[in-house]
PDB file of C-alpha atoms in Angstrom:
ATOM      1  CA  MET A  79      55.449  12.129  19.663  1.00 44.00           C
ATOM      2  CA  ALA A  80      52.439  10.412  21.250  1.00 42.00           C
ATOM      3  CA  THR A  81      50.747  13.743  21.871  1.00 44.00           C
ATOM      4  CA  SER A  82      51.362  14.857  18.270  1.00 44.00           C
ATOM      5  CA  ALA A  83      49.985  11.585  16.852  1.00 41.00           C
ATOM      6  CA  MET A  84      46.822  11.816  18.940  1.00 40.00           C
ATOM      7  CA  ARG A  85      46.174  15.329  17.710  1.00 42.00           C
ATOM      8  CA  ARG A  86      46.439  14.127  14.090  1.00 43.00           C
ATOM      9  CA  LEU A  87      43.992  11.297  14.789  1.00 36.00           C
ATOM     10  CA  SER A  88      41.517  13.621  16.428  1.00 39.00           C
ATOM     11  CA  ARG A  89      41.435  15.716  13.243  1.00 42.00           C
ATOM     12  CA  ARG A  90      40.517  12.753  11.023  1.00 42.00           C
ATOM     13  CA  ARG A  91      36.994  12.922   9.679  1.00 42.00           C
ATOM     14  CA  LEU A  92      35.025   9.702   9.804  1.00 40.00           C
ATOM     15  CA  PRO A  93      33.164   8.681   6.598  1.00 39.00           C
ATOM     16  CA  ARG A  94      29.523   9.643   6.534  1.00 41.00           C
ATOM     17  CA  ALA A  95      26.960   6.871   6.580  1.00 37.00           C
ATOM     18  CA  PRO A  96      24.731   6.549   3.482  1.00 36.00           C
ATOM     19  CA  PHE A  97      21.092   7.401   3.633  1.00 33.00           C
ATOM     20  CA  GLY A  98      18.818   4.456   4.450  1.00 38.00           C
ATOM     21  CA  ASN A  99      16.222   3.282   2.012  1.00 40.00           C
ATOM     22  CA  ARG A 100      12.633   3.908   2.875  1.00 38.00           C
ATOM     23  CA  ARG A 101      10.536   0.809   2.959  1.00 39.00           C
ATOM     24  CA  ALA A 102       7.345   0.860   0.910  1.00 36.00           C
ATOM     25  CA  THR A 103       4.114   0.488   2.818  1.00 38.00           C
ATOM     26  CA  THR A 104       1.764  -2.169   1.615  1.00 38.00           C
ATOM     27  CA  SER A 105      -1.964  -2.269   1.993  1.00 37.00           C
ATOM     28  CA  THR A 106      -3.884  -5.227   3.197  1.00 38.00           C
ATOM     29  CA  ILE A 107      -7.202  -6.571   2.124  1.00 36.00           C
ATOM     30  CA  PRO A 108      -9.781  -7.253   4.839  1.00 39.00           C
ATOM     31  CA  GLY A 109     -10.589 -10.807   5.828  1.00 39.00           C
ATOM     32  CA  LEU A 110     -12.767 -12.599   3.404  1.00 38.00           C
ATOM     33  CA  ASN A 111     -15.845 -14.557   4.296  1.00 40.00           C
ATOM     34  CA  ARG A 112     -18.123 -16.317   1.809  1.00 37.00           C
ATOM     35  CA  LEU A 113     -21.780 -15.561   2.176  1.00 38.00           C
ATOM     36  CA  GLY A 114     -22.979 -18.629   0.298  1.00 41.00           C
ATOM     37  CA  ILE A 115     -25.418 -16.736  -1.965  1.00 40.00           C
ATOM     38  CA  PRO A 116     -26.866 -18.931  -4.747  1.00 41.00           C
ATOM     39  CA  VAL A 117     -26.186 -18.382  -8.432  1.00 40.00           C
ATOM     40  CA  ALA A 118     -29.704 -17.097  -8.939  1.00 37.00           C
ATOM     41  CA  VAL A 119     -28.737 -13.951  -7.066  1.00 38.00           C
ATOM     42  CA  LEU A 120     -25.928 -13.122  -9.512  1.00 39.00           C
ATOM     43  CA  ALA A 121     -28.276 -11.046 -11.647  1.00 40.00           C
ATOM     44  CA  LEU A 122     -29.186  -9.009  -8.589  1.00 36.00           C
ATOM     45  CA  SER A 123     -25.517  -8.515  -7.756  1.00 41.00           C
ATOM     46  CA  VAL A 124     -24.824  -6.776 -11.035  1.00 42.00           C
ATOM     47  CA  ALA A 125     -28.021  -4.775 -10.932  1.00 40.00           C
ATOM     48  CA  LEU A 126     -27.276  -3.526  -7.416  1.00 38.00           C
ATOM     49  CA  ALA A 127     -23.625  -2.921  -8.228  1.00 48.00           C
ATOM     50  CA  GLY A 128     -24.953  -0.436 -10.778  1.00 49.00           C
ATOM     51  CA  CYS A 129     -21.991  -0.736 -13.109  1.00 63.00           C
ATOM     52  CA  ALA A 130     -24.259   0.290 -15.958  1.00 43.00           C
ATOM     53  CA  GLY A 131     -26.856   2.767 -14.676  1.00 42.00           C
ATOM     54  CA  THR A 132     -30.634   2.941 -14.386  1.00 38.00           C
ATOM     55  CA  GLY A 133     -32.837   0.384 -16.061  1.00 39.00           C
ATOM     56  CA  THR A 134     -30.173  -2.308 -15.738  1.00 42.00           C
ATOM     57  CA  SER A 135     -31.168  -5.931 -16.043  1.00 42.00           C
ATOM     58  CA  VAL A 136     -28.716  -8.809 -16.174  1.00 46.00           C
ATOM     59  CA  ARG A 137     -29.503 -12.249 -17.542  1.00 42.00           C
ATOM     60  CA  THR A 138     -27.841 -15.092 -15.667  1.00 38.00           C
ATOM     61  CA  VAL A 139     -27.772 -18.245 -17.803  1.00 39.00           C
ATOM     62  CA  ASP A 140     -24.971 -20.202 -16.178  1.00 43.00           C
ATOM     63  CA  ALA A 141     -22.367 -19.983 -13.466  1.00 41.00           C
ATOM     64  CA  ALA A 142     -19.262 -18.205 -14.758  1.00 45.00           C
ATOM     65  CA  ARG A 143     -16.344 -20.487 -15.514  1.00 47.00           C
ATOM     66  CA  PRO A 144     -12.696 -19.531 -16.176  1.00 55.00           C
ATOM     67  CA  ALA A 145     -11.756 -19.811 -19.855  1.00 49.00           C
ATOM     68  CA  ALA A 146      -8.550 -21.476 -21.296  1.00 42.00           C
ATOM     69  CA  GLY A 147      -6.195 -17.569 -21.212  1.00 42.00           C
ATOM     70  CA  GLY A 148      36.899   3.443  -1.896  1.00 35.00           C
ATOM     71  CA  ALA A 149      37.963   2.190   1.185  1.00 33.00           C
ATOM     72  CA  ASN A 150      37.043   3.413   4.680  1.00 34.00           C
ATOM     73  CA  GLY A 151      40.637   3.903   5.836  1.00 35.00           C
ATOM     74  CA  ALA A 152      42.132   7.361   6.577  1.00 36.00           C
ATOM     75  CA  SER A 153      43.405   9.251   3.531  1.00 36.00           C
ATOM     76  CA  ALA A 154      46.620  11.295   3.236  1.00 38.00           C
ATOM     77  CA  ALA A 155      46.394  15.015   3.952  1.00 40.00           C
ATOM     78  CA  ALA A 156      45.450  16.968   0.803  1.00 40.00           C
ATOM     79  CA  PRO A 157      47.608  19.875  -0.409  1.00 40.00           C
ATOM     80  CA  ALA A 158      46.461  23.299   0.721  1.00 41.00           C
ATOM     81  CA  THR A 159      45.794  24.285  -2.920  1.00 37.00           C
ATOM     82  CA  THR A 160      43.229  21.472  -3.585  1.00 36.00           C
ATOM     83  CA  GLN A 161      39.735  22.784  -4.522  1.00 40.00           C
ATOM     84  CA  ALA A 162      36.865  21.379  -2.436  1.00 40.00           C
ATOM     85  CA  MET A 163      34.172  19.336  -4.231  1.00 43.00           C
ATOM     86  CA  PRO A 164      30.635  20.752  -4.028  1.00 47.00           C
ATOM     87  CA  GLY A 165      28.167  18.937  -1.763  1.00 53.00           C
ATOM     88  CA  ARG A 166      25.156  16.963  -3.050  1.00 47.00           C
ATOM     89  CA  THR A 167      21.972  19.042  -3.082  1.00 50.00           C
ATOM     90  CA  SER A 168      18.366  18.005  -2.428  1.00 50.00           C
ATOM     91  CA  ALA A 169      17.636  18.711  -6.103  1.00 49.00           C
ATOM     92  CA  ASP A 170      20.286  16.128  -7.050  1.00 52.00           C
ATOM     93  CA  ASN A 171      18.636  13.585  -4.752  1.00 50.00           C
ATOM     94  CA  GLU A 172      15.199  14.226  -6.252  1.00 52.00           C
ATOM     95  CA  ALA A 173      16.556  13.953  -9.798  1.00 55.00           C
ATOM     96  CA  SER A 174      18.041  10.520  -9.103  1.00 63.00           C
ATOM     97  CA  ALA A 175      14.995   9.139  -7.231  1.00 79.00           C
ATOM     98  CA  PRO A 176      12.671   6.740  -9.097  1.00 88.00           C
ATOM     99  CA  ALA A 177       9.708   8.465 -10.735  1.00 92.00           C
ATOM    100  CA  GLN A 178       6.491   8.290  -8.705  1.00 94.00           C
ATOM    101  CA  LEU A 179       2.955   8.163 -10.044  1.00 97.00           C
ATOM    102  CA  PRO A 180       2.026  11.799 -10.756  1.00 97.00           C
ATOM    103  CA  GLY A 181      -0.617  13.646  -8.804  1.00 97.00           C
ATOM    104  CA  LEU A 182      -0.524  11.355  -5.786  1.00 98.00           C
ATOM    105  CA  GLY A 183       0.139  12.428  -2.201  1.00 98.00           C
ATOM    106  CA  PRO A 184       1.937  10.437   0.526  1.00 97.00           C
ATOM    107  CA  LYS A 185      -1.225   8.784   1.855  1.00 97.00           C
ATOM    108  CA  THR A 186      -2.227   7.445  -1.548  1.00 98.00           C
ATOM    109  CA  LEU A 187       1.314   6.394  -2.450  1.00 97.00           C
ATOM    110  CA  ALA A 188       1.603   4.476   0.818  1.00 97.00           C
ATOM    111  CA  GLU A 189      -1.397   2.333  -0.152  1.00 98.00           C
ATOM    112  CA  ILE A 190       0.268   0.984  -3.308  1.00 98.00           C
ATOM    113  CA  PRO A 191       1.702  -2.497  -2.643  1.00 97.00           C
ATOM    114  CA  ALA A 192       5.482  -2.755  -2.920  1.00 96.00           C
ATOM    115  CA  ASN A 193       5.192  -5.628  -5.409  1.00 97.00           C
ATOM    116  CA  ALA A 194       2.882  -3.780  -7.825  1.00 98.00           C
ATOM    117  CA  ARG A 195       4.497  -3.307 -11.250  1.00 98.00           C
ATOM    118  CA  GLN A 196       1.406  -2.200 -13.190  1.00 98.00           C
ATOM    119  CA  ALA A 197      -1.008   0.545 -12.189  1.00 98.00           C
ATOM    120  CA  VAL A 198      -4.198   1.828 -13.779  1.00 98.00           C
ATOM    121  CA  LEU A 199      -4.425   5.451 -12.599  1.00 98.00           C
ATOM    122  CA  VAL A 200      -7.981   6.817 -12.783  1.00 98.00           C
ATOM    123  CA  THR A 201      -8.164  10.556 -12.106  1.00 98.00           C
ATOM    124  CA  GLY A 202     -11.591  12.146 -11.832  1.00 98.00           C
ATOM    125  CA  ARG A 203     -12.098  15.692 -13.047  1.00 97.00           C
ATOM    126  CA  SER A 204     -13.613  16.718  -9.692  1.00 98.00           C
ATOM    127  CA  ARG A 205     -15.233  15.237  -6.589  1.00 98.00           C
ATOM    128  CA  ASN A 206     -18.713  15.355  -8.114  1.00 98.00           C
ATOM    129  CA  SER A 207     -17.857  14.720 -11.768  1.00 98.00           C
ATOM    130  CA  SER A 208     -18.506  11.529 -13.735  1.00 98.00           C
ATOM    131  CA  ASP A 209     -15.669  12.281 -16.187  1.00 98.00           C
ATOM    132  CA  SER A 210     -12.234  10.756 -15.656  1.00 98.00           C
ATOM    133  CA  LYS A 211      -8.936  10.031 -17.364  1.00 98.00           C
ATOM    134  CA  VAL A 212      -7.210   6.655 -17.252  1.00 98.00           C
ATOM    135  CA  VAL A 213      -3.452   6.217 -17.695  1.00 98.00           C
ATOM    136  CA  LEU A 214      -1.732   2.834 -17.636  1.00 98.00           C
ATOM    137  CA  TYR A 215       1.662   2.822 -15.864  1.00 98.00           C
ATOM    138  CA  GLN A 216       4.494   0.267 -15.733  1.00 98.00           C
ATOM    139  CA  ARG A 217       7.076   0.291 -12.914  1.00 97.00           C
ATOM    140  CA  THR A 218      10.707  -0.024 -14.057  1.00 95.00           C
ATOM    141  CA  ASP A 219      14.092   0.559 -12.415  1.00 93.00           C
ATOM    142  CA  ALA A 220      13.629   4.240 -13.308  1.00 94.00           C
ATOM    143  CA  GLY A 221      10.231   4.352 -11.588  1.00 96.00           C
ATOM    144  CA  TRP A 222       6.685   4.531 -12.941  1.00 97.00           C
ATOM    145  CA  GLU A 223       6.555   5.106 -16.698  1.00 97.00           C
ATOM    146  CA  PRO A 224       3.289   6.147 -18.410  1.00 97.00           C
ATOM    147  CA  GLY A 225       1.732   4.266 -21.285  1.00 97.00           C
ATOM    148  CA  ALA A 226      -1.660   4.581 -22.943  1.00 95.00           C
ATOM    149  CA  SER A 227      -4.081   7.303 -21.842  1.00 97.00           C
ATOM    150  CA  TRP A 228      -7.863   7.103 -22.346  1.00 98.00           C
ATOM    151  CA  PRO A 229     -11.023   9.049 -21.425  1.00 98.00           C
ATOM    152  CA  ALA A 230     -13.371   7.279 -19.025  1.00 98.00           C
ATOM    153  CA  HIS A 231     -16.567   7.576 -17.027  1.00 98.00           C
ATOM    154  CA  ASP A 232     -17.041   7.020 -13.297  1.00 98.00           C
ATOM    155  CA  ALA A 233     -20.178   7.166 -11.134  1.00 98.00           C
ATOM    156  CA  ARG A 234     -22.898   9.728 -11.789  1.00 98.00           C
ATOM    157  CA  ASN A 235     -22.305  11.615  -8.522  1.00 98.00           C
ATOM    158  CA  GLY A 236     -18.510  11.333  -8.614  1.00 98.00           C
ATOM    159  CA  TRP A 237     -16.356   9.934  -5.804  1.00 98.00           C
ATOM    160  CA  THR A 238     -16.486   8.985  -2.120  1.00 98.00           C
ATOM    161  CA  ASP A 239     -14.214   7.755   0.679  1.00 98.00           C
ATOM    162  CA  ASP A 240     -17.112   5.802   2.191  1.00 98.00           C
ATOM    163  CA  HIS A 241     -18.926   3.992  -0.596  1.00 98.00           C
ATOM    164  CA  HIS A 242     -22.344   2.478   0.085  1.00 98.00           C
ATOM    165  CA  LEU A 243     -24.755   0.581  -2.083  1.00 97.00           C
ATOM    166  CA  ASN A 244     -26.625   2.836  -4.527  1.00 96.00           C
ATOM    167  CA  ASP A 245     -24.924   6.084  -3.433  1.00 98.00           C
ATOM    168  CA  LEU A 246     -24.027   6.598  -7.112  1.00 98.00           C
ATOM    169  CA  ARG A 247     -20.382   7.307  -6.253  1.00 98.00           C
ATOM    170  CA  SER A 248     -17.187   5.424  -7.067  1.00 98.00           C
ATOM    171  CA  PRO A 249     -14.941   4.368  -4.168  1.00 98.00           C
ATOM    172  CA  ILE A 250     -11.645   6.233  -3.724  1.00 98.00           C
ATOM    173  CA  GLY A 251      -8.567   4.124  -3.051  1.00 98.00           C
ATOM    174  CA  VAL A 252      -6.019   1.603  -4.267  1.00 98.00           C
ATOM    175  CA  PHE A 253      -7.371  -1.823  -5.175  1.00 98.00           C
ATOM    176  CA  THR A 254      -5.818  -4.922  -6.705  1.00 98.00           C
ATOM    177  CA  LEU A 255      -6.916  -6.333 -10.070  1.00 98.00           C
ATOM    178  CA  THR A 256      -6.934 -10.129 -10.189  1.00 98.00           C
ATOM    179  CA  ASP A 257      -9.943 -11.344 -12.194  1.00 98.00           C
ATOM    180  CA  ALA A 258     -11.675 -10.603 -15.480  1.00 98.00           C
ATOM    181  CA  GLY A 259     -14.598 -11.874 -17.478  1.00 98.00           C
ATOM    182  CA  GLY A 260     -17.315 -10.964 -19.891  1.00 98.00           C
ATOM    183  CA  ARG A 261     -20.037 -12.055 -22.259  1.00 98.00           C
ATOM    184  CA  LEU A 262     -17.549 -12.336 -25.132  1.00 98.00           C
ATOM    185  CA  PRO A 263     -14.691 -14.844 -25.377  1.00 98.00           C
ATOM    186  CA  ASP A 264     -11.321 -14.083 -23.786  1.00 98.00           C
ATOM    187  CA  PRO A 265      -9.570 -11.456 -25.976  1.00 98.00           C
ATOM    188  CA  GLY A 266      -6.115 -12.710 -24.912  1.00 98.00           C
ATOM    189  CA  THR A 267      -5.676 -11.652 -21.298  1.00 98.00           C
ATOM    190  CA  LYS A 268      -3.342 -13.377 -18.844  1.00 98.00           C
ATOM    191  CA  LEU A 269      -5.767 -12.668 -16.003  1.00 98.00           C
ATOM    192  CA  PRO A 270      -8.177 -15.480 -15.089  1.00 98.00           C
ATOM    193  CA  TYR A 271     -11.107 -14.899 -17.467  1.00 98.00           C
ATOM    194  CA  TYR A 272     -14.664 -16.033 -16.754  1.00 98.00           C
ATOM    195  CA  GLN A 273     -16.893 -16.064 -19.822  1.00 98.00           C
ATOM    196  CA  SER A 274     -20.609 -16.273 -19.114  1.00 98.00           C
ATOM    197  CA  GLN A 275     -23.942 -15.192 -20.508  1.00 97.00           C
ATOM    198  CA  GLY A 276     -24.489 -13.906 -16.969  1.00 97.00           C
ATOM    199  CA  PHE A 277     -22.768 -10.736 -18.198  1.00 98.00           C
ATOM    200  CA  THR A 278     -25.663 -10.019 -20.574  1.00 97.00           C
ATOM    201  CA  VAL A 279     -27.192  -6.618 -19.814  1.00 97.00           C
ATOM    202  CA  SER A 280     -30.070  -4.578 -21.234  1.00 96.00           C
ATOM    203  CA  GLY A 281     -31.977  -1.390 -20.461  1.00 97.00           C
ATOM    204  CA  THR A 282     -30.830   2.215 -20.580  1.00 97.00           C
ATOM    205  CA  GLY A 283     -28.400   4.401 -18.678  1.00 97.00           C
ATOM    206  CA  PHE A 284     -28.740   7.763 -16.955  1.00 97.00           C
ATOM    207  CA  LYS A 285     -28.761   9.605 -20.290  1.00 96.00           C
ATOM    208  CA  GLY A 286     -31.124   7.153 -21.937  1.00 97.00           C
ATOM    209  CA  GLU A 287     -28.235   5.424 -23.700  1.00 97.00           C
ATOM    210  CA  PRO A 288     -28.522   1.661 -24.349  1.00 97.00           C
ATOM    211  CA  LEU A 289     -26.551  -0.531 -21.977  1.00 98.00           C
ATOM    212  CA  ALA A 290     -26.291  -3.575 -24.232  1.00 98.00           C
ATOM    213  CA  GLY A 291     -22.675  -4.750 -24.537  1.00 98.00           C
ATOM    214  CA  SER A 292     -21.453  -2.877 -21.453  1.00 98.00           C
ATOM    215  CA  PHE A 293     -20.320  -6.126 -19.849  1.00 98.00           C
ATOM    216  CA  ASP A 294     -18.818  -7.691 -22.959  1.00 98.00           C
ATOM    217  CA  TYR A 295     -15.495  -7.263 -21.130  1.00 98.00           C
ATOM    218  CA  VAL A 296     -15.042  -6.531 -17.423  1.00 98.00           C
ATOM    219  CA  ILE A 297     -12.174  -6.451 -14.924  1.00 98.00           C
ATOM    220  CA  ALA A 298     -13.211  -6.823 -11.296  1.00 98.00           C
ATOM    221  CA  ILE A 299     -11.938  -4.089  -8.967  1.00 98.00           C
ATOM    222  CA  ASN A 300     -11.158  -5.732  -5.625  1.00 98.00           C
ATOM    223  CA  TYR A 301     -13.373  -3.478  -3.556  1.00 98.00           C
ATOM    224  CA  ASN A 302     -15.532  -5.512  -1.148  1.00 98.00           C
ATOM    225  CA  ARG A 303     -15.097  -8.753  -3.085  1.00 98.00           C
ATOM    226  CA  GLU A 304     -13.139 -11.991  -2.824  1.00 97.00           C
ATOM    227  CA  PRO A 305     -10.134 -12.090  -5.179  1.00 98.00           C
ATOM    228  CA  GLY A 306      -9.733 -15.231  -7.227  1.00 97.00           C
ATOM    229  CA  THR A 307     -13.422 -15.563  -8.098  1.00 98.00           C
ATOM    230  CA  SER A 308     -15.615 -14.589 -11.037  1.00 98.00           C
ATOM    231  CA  PRO A 309     -16.585 -10.897 -11.182  1.00 98.00           C
ATOM    232  CA  LEU A 310     -20.145 -12.205 -10.823  1.00 98.00           C
ATOM    233  CA  ASP A 311     -19.420 -13.728  -7.409  1.00 97.00           C
ATOM    234  CA  TRP A 312     -21.704 -12.209  -4.764  1.00 94.00           C
ATOM    235  CA  THR A 313     -19.320 -12.508  -1.774  1.00 97.00           C
ATOM    236  CA  ARG A 314     -19.151  -9.174   0.099  1.00 98.00           C
ATOM    237  CA  PRO A 315     -16.560  -9.305   2.939  1.00 98.00           C
ATOM    238  CA  LEU A 316     -17.585  -5.841   4.217  1.00 97.00           C
ATOM    239  CA  GLY A 317     -21.297  -6.621   3.986  1.00 97.00           C
ATOM    240  CA  SER A 318     -23.797  -5.881   1.241  1.00 96.00           C
ATOM    241  CA  ALA A 319     -24.473  -2.340   2.520  1.00 98.00           C
ATOM    242  CA  LYS A 320     -20.959  -1.360   1.430  1.00 98.00           C
ATOM    243  CA  GLY A 321     -21.769  -2.188  -2.175  1.00 97.00           C
ATOM    244  CA  GLY A 322     -19.715  -4.294  -4.520  1.00 96.00           C
ATOM    245  CA  GLY A 323     -19.555  -5.439  -8.113  1.00 97.00           C
ATOM    246  CA  VAL A 324     -17.351  -2.434  -8.926  1.00 98.00           C
ATOM    247  CA  TRP A 325     -15.729  -3.106 -12.288  1.00 98.00           C
ATOM    248  CA  LEU A 326     -13.797  -1.699 -15.174  1.00 98.00           C
ATOM    249  CA  HIS A 327     -16.113  -2.345 -18.119  1.00 98.00           C
ATOM    250  CA  VAL A 328     -17.101  -1.227 -21.621  1.00 98.00           C
ATOM    251  CA  ASP A 329     -18.320   2.373 -21.800  1.00 98.00           C
ATOM    252  CA  HIS A 330     -21.939   2.957 -22.834  1.00 98.00           C
ATOM    253  CA  GLY A 331     -21.673   6.730 -23.273  1.00 97.00           C
ATOM    254  CA  GLY A 332     -22.738   7.872 -19.816  1.00 98.00           C
ATOM    255  CA  PRO A 333     -22.084   7.751 -16.065  1.00 98.00           C
ATOM    256  CA  THR A 334     -22.097   4.512 -14.089  1.00 98.00           C
ATOM    257  CA  HIS A 335     -23.401   3.578 -10.658  1.00 97.00           C
ATOM    258  CA  ALA A 336     -19.914   2.982  -9.203  1.00 98.00           C
ATOM    259  CA  CYS A 337     -17.717   1.498 -11.946  1.00 98.00           C
ATOM    260  CA  VAL A 338     -15.123   2.928 -14.321  1.00 98.00           C
ATOM    261  CA  SER A 339     -15.895   2.491 -18.018  1.00 98.00           C
ATOM    262  CA  LEU A 340     -13.662   2.616 -21.101  1.00 98.00           C
ATOM    263  CA  GLU A 341     -14.269   2.274 -24.828  1.00 98.00           C
ATOM    264  CA  LYS A 342     -14.402  -1.350 -25.945  1.00 98.00           C
ATOM    265  CA  LYS A 343     -11.097  -1.208 -27.850  1.00 98.00           C
ATOM    266  CA  HIS A 344      -9.386   0.229 -24.780  1.00 98.00           C
ATOM    267  CA  MET A 345     -10.808  -2.496 -22.545  1.00 98.00           C
ATOM    268  CA  GLU A 346      -9.419  -5.083 -24.964  1.00 98.00           C
ATOM    269  CA  GLU A 347      -5.992  -3.406 -24.852  1.00 98.00           C
ATOM    270  CA  LEU A 348      -6.075  -3.229 -21.068  1.00 98.00           C
ATOM    271  CA  LEU A 349      -7.015  -6.888 -20.776  1.00 98.00           C
ATOM    272  CA  ARG A 350      -4.126  -7.913 -23.036  1.00 98.00           C
ATOM    273  CA  THR A 351      -1.670  -5.735 -21.069  1.00 98.00           C
ATOM    274  CA  LEU A 352      -2.390  -6.640 -17.445  1.00 98.00           C
ATOM    275  CA  GLN A 353      -0.424  -9.607 -16.092  1.00 98.00           C
ATOM    276  CA  PRO A 354      -0.903 -11.361 -12.747  1.00 98.00           C
ATOM    277  CA  ALA A 355       2.886 -11.660 -12.330  1.00 98.00           C
ATOM    278  CA  GLN A 356       3.064  -7.835 -12.337  1.00 98.00           C
ATOM    279  CA  HIS A 357       0.526  -7.577  -9.457  1.00 98.00           C
ATOM    280  CA  PRO A 358      -1.594  -4.873 -11.152  1.00 98.00           C
ATOM    281  CA  VAL A 359      -3.558  -2.330  -9.113  1.00 98.00           C
ATOM    282  CA  ILE A 360      -6.016   0.430  -9.845  1.00 98.00           C
ATOM    283  CA  VAL A 361      -5.516   3.823  -8.168  1.00 98.00           C
ATOM    284  CA  MET A 362      -8.770   5.736  -8.430  1.00 98.00           C
ATOM    285  CA  GLY A 363     -10.364   8.953  -7.188  1.00 98.00           C
ATOM    286  CA  ASP A 364     -10.856  12.603  -7.963  1.00 98.00           C
ATOM    287  CA  ALA A 365      -7.696  14.669  -8.496  1.00 98.00           C
ATOM    288  CA  GLU A 366      -7.886  16.525  -5.175  1.00 98.00           C
ATOM    289  CA  SER A 367      -8.439  13.381  -3.109  1.00 98.00           C
ATOM    290  CA  LEU A 368      -5.541  11.575  -4.758  1.00 98.00           C
ATOM    291  CA  LYS A 369      -3.175  14.392  -3.688  1.00 98.00           C
ATOM    292  CA  ARG A 370      -3.553  13.470   0.001  1.00 97.00           C
TER     293      ARG A 370
END
């Protein structure tokens, strides 16, 4: 009897362990150090940032201020006539997985913080193109779901992995969005909003187009800047040679120095949609680079 019982036990199949969840990789922002540059240099910061193009001049009137905005036990032996259930396929697993942001490769996806629930995806036409498309995404239990889609401009020479001041390229990467501002009053954003006449701009762009009104609304892209400050703040944690003052701002009908620009009505919509509690990010670069 003992021998017979042991043989039956040896034929039992142990339950299979479930697959483990992959942990999302978060990106970190470099250490931040204030440079203590006076307010008078704010005009220079915007001019050098080149958000608007050639001929840019910015009038700084005052310092920007934020505005009021079954069980595991063994089962009985099944009859010989029972039909086996089909196994789960990799296609089934993919179908049930949360939707990812489209067009992004593993390297880019790994840079998106785990707590991000809103993403502005900027996809450039090519490495050297100043034309882009912007799609706003919201993360739900089902994954990333697309919302509004708008045409946009990026830098005159396209994109780069190693942005430097005045290289006329937009930086590729994933950056947080924490602060907004502009020459006009707060349109109803939940982001901290800094209204200032320091966002006044004049001159012409690369195509001779007027730049006036380009900074009526801006959202600071946290590339080489200190989050939690006005977009006009001159602090450059990576040093001034690495550029800065990279914004989302109102489109003026031509390429930028490094920023991403949208039509005014789309900037207003974006400002009203982004929420600090959703930890919004911008994912930006040319299509091929984002596939990495």
